[in-house]
Short mmCIF file of C-alpha atoms in Angstrom, two decimals:
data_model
loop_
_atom_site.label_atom_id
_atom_site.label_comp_id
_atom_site.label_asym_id
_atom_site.label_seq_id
_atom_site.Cartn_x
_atom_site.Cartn_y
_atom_site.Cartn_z
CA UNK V 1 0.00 0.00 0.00
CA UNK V 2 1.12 3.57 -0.17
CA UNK V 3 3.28 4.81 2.66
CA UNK V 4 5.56 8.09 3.76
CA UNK V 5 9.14 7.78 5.05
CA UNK V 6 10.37 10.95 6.79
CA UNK V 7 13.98 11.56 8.56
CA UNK V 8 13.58 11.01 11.79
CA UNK V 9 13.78 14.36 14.10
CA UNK V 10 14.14 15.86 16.40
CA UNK V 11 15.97 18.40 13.96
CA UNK V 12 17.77 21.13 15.83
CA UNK V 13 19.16 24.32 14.17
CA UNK V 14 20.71 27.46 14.37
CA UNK V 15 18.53 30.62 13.52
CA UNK V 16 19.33 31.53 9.43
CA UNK V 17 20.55 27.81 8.80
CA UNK V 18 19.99 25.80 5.91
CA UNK V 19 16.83 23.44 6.63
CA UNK V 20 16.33 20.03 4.69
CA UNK V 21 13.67 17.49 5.82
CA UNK V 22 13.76 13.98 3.84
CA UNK V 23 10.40 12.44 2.23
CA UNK V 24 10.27 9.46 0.47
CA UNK V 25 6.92 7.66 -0.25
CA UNK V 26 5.46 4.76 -1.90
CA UNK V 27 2.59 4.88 -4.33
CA UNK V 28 1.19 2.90 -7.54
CA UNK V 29 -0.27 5.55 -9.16
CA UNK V 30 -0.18 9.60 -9.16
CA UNK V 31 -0.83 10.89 -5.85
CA UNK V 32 -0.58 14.56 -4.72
CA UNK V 33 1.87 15.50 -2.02
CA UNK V 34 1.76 17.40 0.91
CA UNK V 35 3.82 19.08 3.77
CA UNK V 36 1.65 20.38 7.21
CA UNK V 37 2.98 22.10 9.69
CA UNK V 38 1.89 21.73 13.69
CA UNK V 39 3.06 24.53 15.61
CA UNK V 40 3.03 23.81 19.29
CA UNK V 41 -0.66 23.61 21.09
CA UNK V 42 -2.15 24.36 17.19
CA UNK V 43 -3.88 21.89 14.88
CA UNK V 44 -2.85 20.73 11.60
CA UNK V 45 -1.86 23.61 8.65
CA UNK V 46 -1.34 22.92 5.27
CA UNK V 47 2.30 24.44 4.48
CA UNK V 48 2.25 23.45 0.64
CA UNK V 49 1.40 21.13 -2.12
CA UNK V 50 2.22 19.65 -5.06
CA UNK V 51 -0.46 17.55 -7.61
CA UNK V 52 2.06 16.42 -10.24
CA UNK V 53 5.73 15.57 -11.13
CA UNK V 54 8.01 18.08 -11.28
CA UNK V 55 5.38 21.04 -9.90
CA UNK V 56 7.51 22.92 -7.00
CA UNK V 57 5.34 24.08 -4.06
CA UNK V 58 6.43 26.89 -1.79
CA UNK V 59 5.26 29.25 0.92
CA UNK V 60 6.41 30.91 4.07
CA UNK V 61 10.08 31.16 2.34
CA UNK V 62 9.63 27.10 2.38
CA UNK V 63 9.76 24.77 -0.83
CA UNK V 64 9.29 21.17 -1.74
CA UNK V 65 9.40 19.62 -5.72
CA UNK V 66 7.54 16.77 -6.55
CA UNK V 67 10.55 13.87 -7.76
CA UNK V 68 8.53 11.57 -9.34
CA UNK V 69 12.17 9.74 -10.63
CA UNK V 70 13.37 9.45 -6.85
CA UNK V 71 9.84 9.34 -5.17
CA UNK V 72 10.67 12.26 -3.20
CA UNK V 73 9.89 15.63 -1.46
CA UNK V 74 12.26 17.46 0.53
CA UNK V 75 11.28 20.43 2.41
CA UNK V 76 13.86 22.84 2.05
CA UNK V 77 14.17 26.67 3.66
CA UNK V 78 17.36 28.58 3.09
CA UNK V 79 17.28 30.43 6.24
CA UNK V 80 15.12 29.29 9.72
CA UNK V 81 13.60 31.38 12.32
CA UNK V 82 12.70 30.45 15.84
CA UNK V 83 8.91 31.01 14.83
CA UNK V 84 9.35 28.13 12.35
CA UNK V 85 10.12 25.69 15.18
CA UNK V 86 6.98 23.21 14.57
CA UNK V 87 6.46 19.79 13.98
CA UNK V 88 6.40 19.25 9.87
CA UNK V 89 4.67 16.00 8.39
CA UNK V 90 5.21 14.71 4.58
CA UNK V 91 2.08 13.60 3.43
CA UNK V 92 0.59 12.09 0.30
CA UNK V 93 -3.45 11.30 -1.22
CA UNK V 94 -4.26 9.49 -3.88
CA UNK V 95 -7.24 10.25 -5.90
CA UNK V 96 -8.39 6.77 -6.50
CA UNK V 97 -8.21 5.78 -3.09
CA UNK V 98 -10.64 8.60 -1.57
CA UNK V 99 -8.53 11.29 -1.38
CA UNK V 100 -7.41 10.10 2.17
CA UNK V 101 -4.05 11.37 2.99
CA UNK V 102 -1.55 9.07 4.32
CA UNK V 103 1.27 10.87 6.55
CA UNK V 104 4.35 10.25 7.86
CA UNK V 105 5.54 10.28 11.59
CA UNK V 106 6.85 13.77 11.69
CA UNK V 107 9.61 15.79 12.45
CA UNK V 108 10.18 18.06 14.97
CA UNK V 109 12.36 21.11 14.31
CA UNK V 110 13.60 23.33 17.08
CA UNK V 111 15.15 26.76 16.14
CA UNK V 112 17.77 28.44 18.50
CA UNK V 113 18.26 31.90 18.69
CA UNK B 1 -17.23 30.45 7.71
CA UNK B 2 -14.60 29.93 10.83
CA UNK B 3 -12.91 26.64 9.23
CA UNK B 4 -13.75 22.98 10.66
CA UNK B 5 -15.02 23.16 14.41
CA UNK B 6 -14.66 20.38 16.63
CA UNK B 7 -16.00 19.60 19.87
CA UNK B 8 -15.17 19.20 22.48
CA UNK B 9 -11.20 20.33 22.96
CA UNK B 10 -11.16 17.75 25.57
CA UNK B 11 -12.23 15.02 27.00
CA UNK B 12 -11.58 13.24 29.96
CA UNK B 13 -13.29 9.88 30.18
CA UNK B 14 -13.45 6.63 32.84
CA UNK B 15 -12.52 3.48 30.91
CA UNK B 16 -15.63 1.07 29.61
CA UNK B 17 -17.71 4.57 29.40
CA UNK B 18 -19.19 6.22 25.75
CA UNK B 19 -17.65 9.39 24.13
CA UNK B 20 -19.19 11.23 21.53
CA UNK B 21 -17.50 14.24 18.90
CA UNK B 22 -18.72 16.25 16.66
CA UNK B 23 -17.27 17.79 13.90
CA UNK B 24 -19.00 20.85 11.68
CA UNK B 25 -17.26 20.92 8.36
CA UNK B 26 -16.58 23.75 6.05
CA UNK B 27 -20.20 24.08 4.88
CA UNK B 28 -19.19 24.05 0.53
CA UNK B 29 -16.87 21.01 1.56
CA UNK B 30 -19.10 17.56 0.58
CA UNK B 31 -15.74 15.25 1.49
CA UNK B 32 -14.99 14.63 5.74
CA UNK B 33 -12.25 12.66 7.22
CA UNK B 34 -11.71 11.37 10.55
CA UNK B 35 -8.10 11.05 11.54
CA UNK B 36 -6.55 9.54 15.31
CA UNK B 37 -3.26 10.91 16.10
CA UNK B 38 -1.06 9.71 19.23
CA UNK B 39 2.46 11.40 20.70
CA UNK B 40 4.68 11.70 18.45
CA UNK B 41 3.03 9.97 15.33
CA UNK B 42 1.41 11.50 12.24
CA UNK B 43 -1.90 10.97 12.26
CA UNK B 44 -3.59 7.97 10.51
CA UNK B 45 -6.87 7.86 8.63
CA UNK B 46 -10.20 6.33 10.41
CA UNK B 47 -12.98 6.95 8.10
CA UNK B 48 -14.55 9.35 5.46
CA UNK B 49 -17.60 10.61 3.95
CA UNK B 50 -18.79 11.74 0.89
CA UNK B 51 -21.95 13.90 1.75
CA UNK B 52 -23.85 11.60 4.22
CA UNK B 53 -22.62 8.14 2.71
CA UNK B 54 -19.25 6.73 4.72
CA UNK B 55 -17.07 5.60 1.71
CA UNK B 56 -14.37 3.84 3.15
CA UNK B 57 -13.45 2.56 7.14
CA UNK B 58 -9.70 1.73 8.05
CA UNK B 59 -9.04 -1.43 9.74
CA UNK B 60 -8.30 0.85 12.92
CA UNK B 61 -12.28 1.67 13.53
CA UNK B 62 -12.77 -1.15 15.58
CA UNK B 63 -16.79 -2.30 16.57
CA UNK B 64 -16.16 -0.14 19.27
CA UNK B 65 -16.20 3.12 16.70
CA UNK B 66 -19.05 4.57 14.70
CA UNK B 67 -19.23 7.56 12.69
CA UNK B 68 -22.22 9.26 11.11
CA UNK B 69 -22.74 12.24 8.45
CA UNK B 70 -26.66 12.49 8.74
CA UNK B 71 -27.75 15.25 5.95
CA UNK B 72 -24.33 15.40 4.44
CA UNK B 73 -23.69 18.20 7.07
CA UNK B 74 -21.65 17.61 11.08
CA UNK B 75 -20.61 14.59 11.61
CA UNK B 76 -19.80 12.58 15.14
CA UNK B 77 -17.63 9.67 16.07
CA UNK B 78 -18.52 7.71 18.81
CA UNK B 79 -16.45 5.34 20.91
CA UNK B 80 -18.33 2.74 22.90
CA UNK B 81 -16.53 0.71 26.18
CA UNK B 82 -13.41 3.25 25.77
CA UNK B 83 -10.40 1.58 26.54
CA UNK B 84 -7.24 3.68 27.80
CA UNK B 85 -5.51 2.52 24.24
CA UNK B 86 -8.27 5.09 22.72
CA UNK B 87 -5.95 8.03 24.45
CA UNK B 88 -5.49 10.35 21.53
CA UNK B 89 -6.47 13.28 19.48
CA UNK B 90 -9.05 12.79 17.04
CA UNK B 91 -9.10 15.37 14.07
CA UNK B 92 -12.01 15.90 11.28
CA UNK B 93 -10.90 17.37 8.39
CA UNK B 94 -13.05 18.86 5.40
CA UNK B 95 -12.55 18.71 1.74
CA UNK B 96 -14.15 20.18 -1.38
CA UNK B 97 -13.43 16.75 -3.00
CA UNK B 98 -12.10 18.23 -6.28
CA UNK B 99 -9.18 17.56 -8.26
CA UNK B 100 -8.27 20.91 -8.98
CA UNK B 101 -7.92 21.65 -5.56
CA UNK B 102 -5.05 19.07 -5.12
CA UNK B 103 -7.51 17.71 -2.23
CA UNK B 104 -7.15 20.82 -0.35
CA UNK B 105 -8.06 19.47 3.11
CA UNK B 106 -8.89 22.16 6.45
CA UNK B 107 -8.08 20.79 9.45
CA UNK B 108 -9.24 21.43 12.64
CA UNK B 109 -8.35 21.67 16.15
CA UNK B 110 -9.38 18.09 17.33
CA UNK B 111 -10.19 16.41 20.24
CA UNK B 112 -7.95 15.07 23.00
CA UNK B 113 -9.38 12.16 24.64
CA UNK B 114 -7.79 10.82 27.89
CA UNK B 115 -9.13 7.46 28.70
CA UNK B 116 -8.60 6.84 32.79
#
């Protein structure tokens, strides 16, 4: 069935650091792909998306590319801030099966001043 | 429209007793998902609807769990005979159901169930 593989966190950096959190799934057909944000004591936010191969989703200064060739999609930022400390989950829905997304476990980033 | 309201926030319950949520959707959204998350996991799909009819149930919703959509609109999920393995947050989401929108899915706040 389809699954989502993220790196396991927690991830701690250094405010204006590089940020790069792994996702790797498993699907038979097309799905979409998704990256949601938790900040702490909030509910679920969608942070971007991407429907097809190759389509680049950004917001918030944050960016993910759909890899259909490597089955990936990295979140990327080029420079953190302590207010983007937050839980981030890699998720993916497939239209045939419902539309139900499938996420993975998480990971937790933690920005220092 | 606020977004997906659930209710209650929380909910503290004895083991073996009934809890019931309810979820209001996004009215325009005719797609709702039920999703149980515990520490430190992402959280896994329960059930959805499409309007009133429940399409698909994941092999978590035990005969213990029922969820209902009547009229398409809120929906509730109840546990019967809670057991303390039930401790989580349960989260509705809403979608419009459409491919253009990439499944665009609103979230909302869910409810934390501690079974004691």
């Amino acid at each position: 069935g389809n699954s989502v593989t993220q790196m396991e966190g927690p991830v701690t950096l250094s405010e204006e650091a590089f940020l790069t959190i792994n996702c790797t799934y498993t699907a038979t057909g097309y799905p979409s792909l998704f990256w949601y944000v938790q900040y702490p004591g909030e509910g679920l936010q969608l942070l971007l998306k991407a429907t097809k191969a190759d389509d680049k989703g950004s917001n918030k200064g944050f960016e993910a590319t759909y890899r259909k060739e490597t089955t990936s999609f990295h979140l990327e930022k080029g420079s953190v801030q302590v207010s983007d400390s937050a839980v981030y989950f890699c998720a993916l829905s497939d239209l045939r099966q419902g539309g139900k997304l499938i996420f993975g476990q998480g990971t937790e980033l933690s920005v220092k001043p | 429209d606020t977004g997906v309201s659930q209710d209650p926030r929380h909910k503290i319950t004895k083991r073996g007793q009934n809890v019931t949520f309810r979820c209001d959707p996004i009215s325009e959204h005719n797609r709702l998902y039920w999703y149980r998350q515990t520490l430190g996991q992402g959280p896994e799909f329960l059930t959805y609807f499409q309007n009133e009819a429940q399409l698909e149930k994941s092999r978590l919703l035990s005969d213990r769990f029922s969820a209902e959509r009547p009229k398409g609109s809120f929906s509730t999920l109840e546990i019967q005979r809670t057991e303390q393995g039930d401790s989580a947050m349960y989260l509705c989401a809403s979608s419009p159901g459409d491919r253009t929108t990439g499944y665009g899915y609103t979230f909302g706040s869910g409810t934390r169930l501690t079974v004691v």
